[in-house]
CSV table of C-alpha atoms in Angstrom, one decimal:
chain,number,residue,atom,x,y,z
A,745,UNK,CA,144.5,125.0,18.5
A,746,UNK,CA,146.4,121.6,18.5
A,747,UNK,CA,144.3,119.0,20.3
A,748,UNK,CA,142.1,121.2,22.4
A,749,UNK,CA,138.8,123.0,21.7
A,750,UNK,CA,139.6,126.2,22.9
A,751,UNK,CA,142.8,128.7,22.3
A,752,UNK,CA,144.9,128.8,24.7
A,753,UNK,CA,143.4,132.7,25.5
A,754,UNK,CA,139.6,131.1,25.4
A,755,UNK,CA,140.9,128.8,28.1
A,756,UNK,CA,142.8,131.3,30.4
A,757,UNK,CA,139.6,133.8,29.7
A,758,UNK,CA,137.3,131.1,31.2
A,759,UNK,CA,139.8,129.1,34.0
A,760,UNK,CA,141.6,131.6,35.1
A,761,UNK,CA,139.3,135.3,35.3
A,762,UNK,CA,141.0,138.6,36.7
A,763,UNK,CA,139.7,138.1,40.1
A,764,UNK,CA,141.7,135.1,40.1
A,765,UNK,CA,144.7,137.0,38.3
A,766,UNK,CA,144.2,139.5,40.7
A,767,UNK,CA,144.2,137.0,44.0
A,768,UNK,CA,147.8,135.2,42.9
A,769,UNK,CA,149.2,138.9,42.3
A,770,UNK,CA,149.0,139.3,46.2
A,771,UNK,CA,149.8,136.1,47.2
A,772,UNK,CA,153.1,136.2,44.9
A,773,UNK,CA,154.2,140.0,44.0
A,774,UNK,CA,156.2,141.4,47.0
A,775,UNK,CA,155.7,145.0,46.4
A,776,UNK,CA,151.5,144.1,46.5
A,777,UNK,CA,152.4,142.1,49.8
A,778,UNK,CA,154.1,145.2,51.5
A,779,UNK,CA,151.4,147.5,50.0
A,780,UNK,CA,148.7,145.3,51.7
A,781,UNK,CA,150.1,145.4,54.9
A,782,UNK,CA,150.6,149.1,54.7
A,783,UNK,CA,146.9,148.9,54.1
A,784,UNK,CA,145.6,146.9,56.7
A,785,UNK,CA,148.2,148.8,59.1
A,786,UNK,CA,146.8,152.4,57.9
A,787,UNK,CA,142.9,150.7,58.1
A,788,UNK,CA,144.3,149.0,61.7
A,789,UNK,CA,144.8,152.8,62.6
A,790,UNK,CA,141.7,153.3,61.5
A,791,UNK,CA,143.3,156.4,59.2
A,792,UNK,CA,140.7,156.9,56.7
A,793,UNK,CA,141.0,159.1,53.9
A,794,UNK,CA,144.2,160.4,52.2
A,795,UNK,CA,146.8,158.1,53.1
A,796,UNK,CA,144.4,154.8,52.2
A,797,UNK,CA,143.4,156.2,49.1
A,798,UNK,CA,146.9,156.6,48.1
A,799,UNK,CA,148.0,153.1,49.0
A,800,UNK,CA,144.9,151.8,47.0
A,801,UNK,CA,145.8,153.7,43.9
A,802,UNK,CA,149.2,152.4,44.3
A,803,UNK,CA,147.5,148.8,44.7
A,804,UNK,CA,145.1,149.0,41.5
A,805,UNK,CA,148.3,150.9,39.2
A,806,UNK,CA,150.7,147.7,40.4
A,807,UNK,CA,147.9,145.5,39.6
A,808,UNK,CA,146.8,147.4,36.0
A,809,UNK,CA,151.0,147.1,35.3
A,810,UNK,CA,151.1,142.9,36.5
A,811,UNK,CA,147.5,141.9,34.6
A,812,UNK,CA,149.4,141.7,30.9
A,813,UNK,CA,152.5,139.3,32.6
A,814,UNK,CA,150.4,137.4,34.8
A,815,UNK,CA,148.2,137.0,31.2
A,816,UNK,CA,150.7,135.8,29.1
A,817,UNK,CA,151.8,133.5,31.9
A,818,UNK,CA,148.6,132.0,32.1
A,819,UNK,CA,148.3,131.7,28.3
A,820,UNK,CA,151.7,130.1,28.1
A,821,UNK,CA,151.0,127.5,30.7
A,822,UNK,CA,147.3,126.5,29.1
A,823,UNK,CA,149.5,126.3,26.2
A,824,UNK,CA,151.5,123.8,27.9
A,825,UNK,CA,148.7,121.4,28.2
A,826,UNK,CA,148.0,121.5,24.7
A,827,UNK,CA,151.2,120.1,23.1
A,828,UNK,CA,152.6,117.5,22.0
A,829,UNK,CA,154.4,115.8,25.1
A,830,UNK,CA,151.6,116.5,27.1
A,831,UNK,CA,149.1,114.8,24.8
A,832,UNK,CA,151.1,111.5,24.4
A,833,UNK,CA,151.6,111.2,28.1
A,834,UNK,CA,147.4,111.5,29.0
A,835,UNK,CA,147.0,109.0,25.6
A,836,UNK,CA,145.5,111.4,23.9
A,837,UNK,CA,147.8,110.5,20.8
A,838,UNK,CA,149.7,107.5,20.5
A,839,UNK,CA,153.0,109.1,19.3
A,840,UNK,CA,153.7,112.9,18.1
A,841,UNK,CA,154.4,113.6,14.2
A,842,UNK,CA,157.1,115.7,12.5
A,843,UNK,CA,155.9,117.8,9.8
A,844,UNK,CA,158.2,116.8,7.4
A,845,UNK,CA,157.3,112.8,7.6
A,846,UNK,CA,153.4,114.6,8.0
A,847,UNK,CA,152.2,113.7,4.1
A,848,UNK,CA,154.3,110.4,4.0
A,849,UNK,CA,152.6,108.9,7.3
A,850,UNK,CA,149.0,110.4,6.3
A,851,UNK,CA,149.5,108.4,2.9
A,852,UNK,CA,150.1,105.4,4.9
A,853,UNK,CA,147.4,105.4,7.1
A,854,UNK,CA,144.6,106.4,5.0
A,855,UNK,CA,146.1,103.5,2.6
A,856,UNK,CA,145.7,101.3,5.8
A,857,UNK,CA,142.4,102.4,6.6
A,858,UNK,CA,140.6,102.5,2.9
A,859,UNK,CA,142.1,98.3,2.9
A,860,UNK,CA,140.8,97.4,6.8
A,861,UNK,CA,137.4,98.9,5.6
A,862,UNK,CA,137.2,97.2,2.3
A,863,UNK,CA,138.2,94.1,4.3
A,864,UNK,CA,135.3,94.7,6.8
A,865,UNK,CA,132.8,95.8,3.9
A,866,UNK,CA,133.9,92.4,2.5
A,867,UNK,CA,133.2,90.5,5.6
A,868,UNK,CA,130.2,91.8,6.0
A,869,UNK,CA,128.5,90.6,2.6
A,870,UNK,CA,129.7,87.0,3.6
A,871,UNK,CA,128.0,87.2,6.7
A,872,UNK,CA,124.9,89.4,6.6
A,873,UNK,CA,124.1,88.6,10.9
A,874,UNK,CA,127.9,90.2,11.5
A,875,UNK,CA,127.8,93.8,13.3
A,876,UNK,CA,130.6,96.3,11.9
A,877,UNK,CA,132.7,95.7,15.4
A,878,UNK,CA,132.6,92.0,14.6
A,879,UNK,CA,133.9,92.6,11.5
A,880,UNK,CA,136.0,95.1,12.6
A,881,UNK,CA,137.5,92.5,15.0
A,882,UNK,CA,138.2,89.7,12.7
A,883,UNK,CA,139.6,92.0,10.0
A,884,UNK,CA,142.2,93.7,13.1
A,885,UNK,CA,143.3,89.7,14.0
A,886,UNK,CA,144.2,89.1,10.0
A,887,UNK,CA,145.5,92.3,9.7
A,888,UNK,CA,149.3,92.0,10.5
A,889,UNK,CA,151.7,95.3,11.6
A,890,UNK,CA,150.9,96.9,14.8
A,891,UNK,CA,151.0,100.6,14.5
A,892,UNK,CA,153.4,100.4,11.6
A,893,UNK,CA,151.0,101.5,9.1
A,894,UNK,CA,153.5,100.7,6.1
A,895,UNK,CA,154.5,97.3,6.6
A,896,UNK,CA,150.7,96.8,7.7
A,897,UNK,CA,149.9,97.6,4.1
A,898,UNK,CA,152.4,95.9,2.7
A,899,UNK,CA,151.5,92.8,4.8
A,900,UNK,CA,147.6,93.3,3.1
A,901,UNK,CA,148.8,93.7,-0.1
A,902,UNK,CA,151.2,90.5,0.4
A,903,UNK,CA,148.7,88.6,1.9
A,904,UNK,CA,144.8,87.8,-0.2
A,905,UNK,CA,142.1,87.8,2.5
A,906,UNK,CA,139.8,85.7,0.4
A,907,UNK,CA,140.2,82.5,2.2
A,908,UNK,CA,139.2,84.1,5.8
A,909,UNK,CA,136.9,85.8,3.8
A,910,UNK,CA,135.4,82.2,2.4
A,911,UNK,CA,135.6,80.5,6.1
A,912,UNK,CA,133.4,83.6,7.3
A,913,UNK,CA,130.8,82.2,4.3
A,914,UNK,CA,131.2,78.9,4.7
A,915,UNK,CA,130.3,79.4,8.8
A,916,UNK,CA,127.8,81.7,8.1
A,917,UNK,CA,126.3,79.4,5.5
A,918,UNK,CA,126.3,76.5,8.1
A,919,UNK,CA,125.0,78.6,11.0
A,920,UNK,CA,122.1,79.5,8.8
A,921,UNK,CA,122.1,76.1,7.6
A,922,UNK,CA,121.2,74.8,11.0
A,923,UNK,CA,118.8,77.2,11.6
A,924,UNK,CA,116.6,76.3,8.5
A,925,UNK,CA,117.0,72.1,9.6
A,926,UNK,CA,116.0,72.9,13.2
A,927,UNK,CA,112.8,74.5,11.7
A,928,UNK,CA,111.7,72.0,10.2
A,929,UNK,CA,109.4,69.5,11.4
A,930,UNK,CA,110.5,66.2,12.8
A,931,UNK,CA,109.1,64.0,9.4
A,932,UNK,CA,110.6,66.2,7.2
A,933,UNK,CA,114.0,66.2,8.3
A,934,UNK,CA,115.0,63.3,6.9
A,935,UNK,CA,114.0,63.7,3.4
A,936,UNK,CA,116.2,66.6,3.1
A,937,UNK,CA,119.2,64.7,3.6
A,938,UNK,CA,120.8,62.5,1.1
């Protein structure tokens, strides 16, 4: 499978059963449409026996010879939803890959990812009170590129995040900072300041 969970048989085996197969043979086969009104002309004649059974045989052997067509149909158009085009245009993916860039546009984007999460993990240590998503946040608004995952990398490489990284200390250290001088009691205050 490409993006879904299930073959594209697993899905026509669950969505779309033989009673289903079955119903959209008579609505679209024409020779099961004139078979069906022979039948219900024959059954309207209340003709039991011989001639009905016929027509039914008839019915089940056109059916028996359409259920491997109508399959494959099915399969083909679960298989439909599964692809590429399909994918980008519910979001699914952003944009679809050719094999043969496959191993150069992996490289990239792993590259991208190991430096955004060494950025965060970075982050992080200077400010112990910052949740991964906050981190994550800051480290996306440094981070130049857009989906270009090459020139994002280059831009990293280019670029030292140690001074964002310091501001995020040097506010964390104030915030805590503040913290620690509003605890203190009134008389003390003072005599902590120079």
């Amino acid at each position: 499978s490409r993006g879904g969970i299930l073959e594209p048989a697993g899905i026509v085996e669950v969505k779309f059963r033989k009673p289903q197969q079955v119903e959209l043979m008579h609505r679209l086969d024409p020779e099961l449409q004139s078979l069906d009104a022979l039948l219900e002309s024959s059954g309207a004649a209340e003709v039991v026996g011989a001639g009905s059974a016929d027509i039914q045989g008839k019915i089940r052997a056109r059916e028996e010879k359409l259920a491997p067509l109508y399959t494959q149909i099915a399969c083909e158009f679960a298989d439909l939803h599964d692809r590429t085009g399909r994918m980008e245009a519910k979001g699914v993916i952003r944009k679809g890959l050719q094999w043969r860039k496959a191993r150069a546009y992996f490289y990239w984007r792993v590259r991208r990812r190991l430096l955004e999460h060494e950025a965060i993990r970075r982050v992080q240590e200077a400010d112990g009170e910052l949740s991964e998503a906050g981190a994550k946040a800051l480290v996306a608004g440094w981070m130049p590129g857009g989906d270009d995952d090459k020139a994002a990398v280059a831009a990293a490489v280019g670029a030292s995040l140690d001074a964002q990284v310091e501001a995020v200390r040097v506010e964390a250290l104030k915030r805590r900072l503040k913290s620690l001088y509003a605890q203190l009691p009134e008389g003390e205050r003072a005599s902590v300041l120079p």
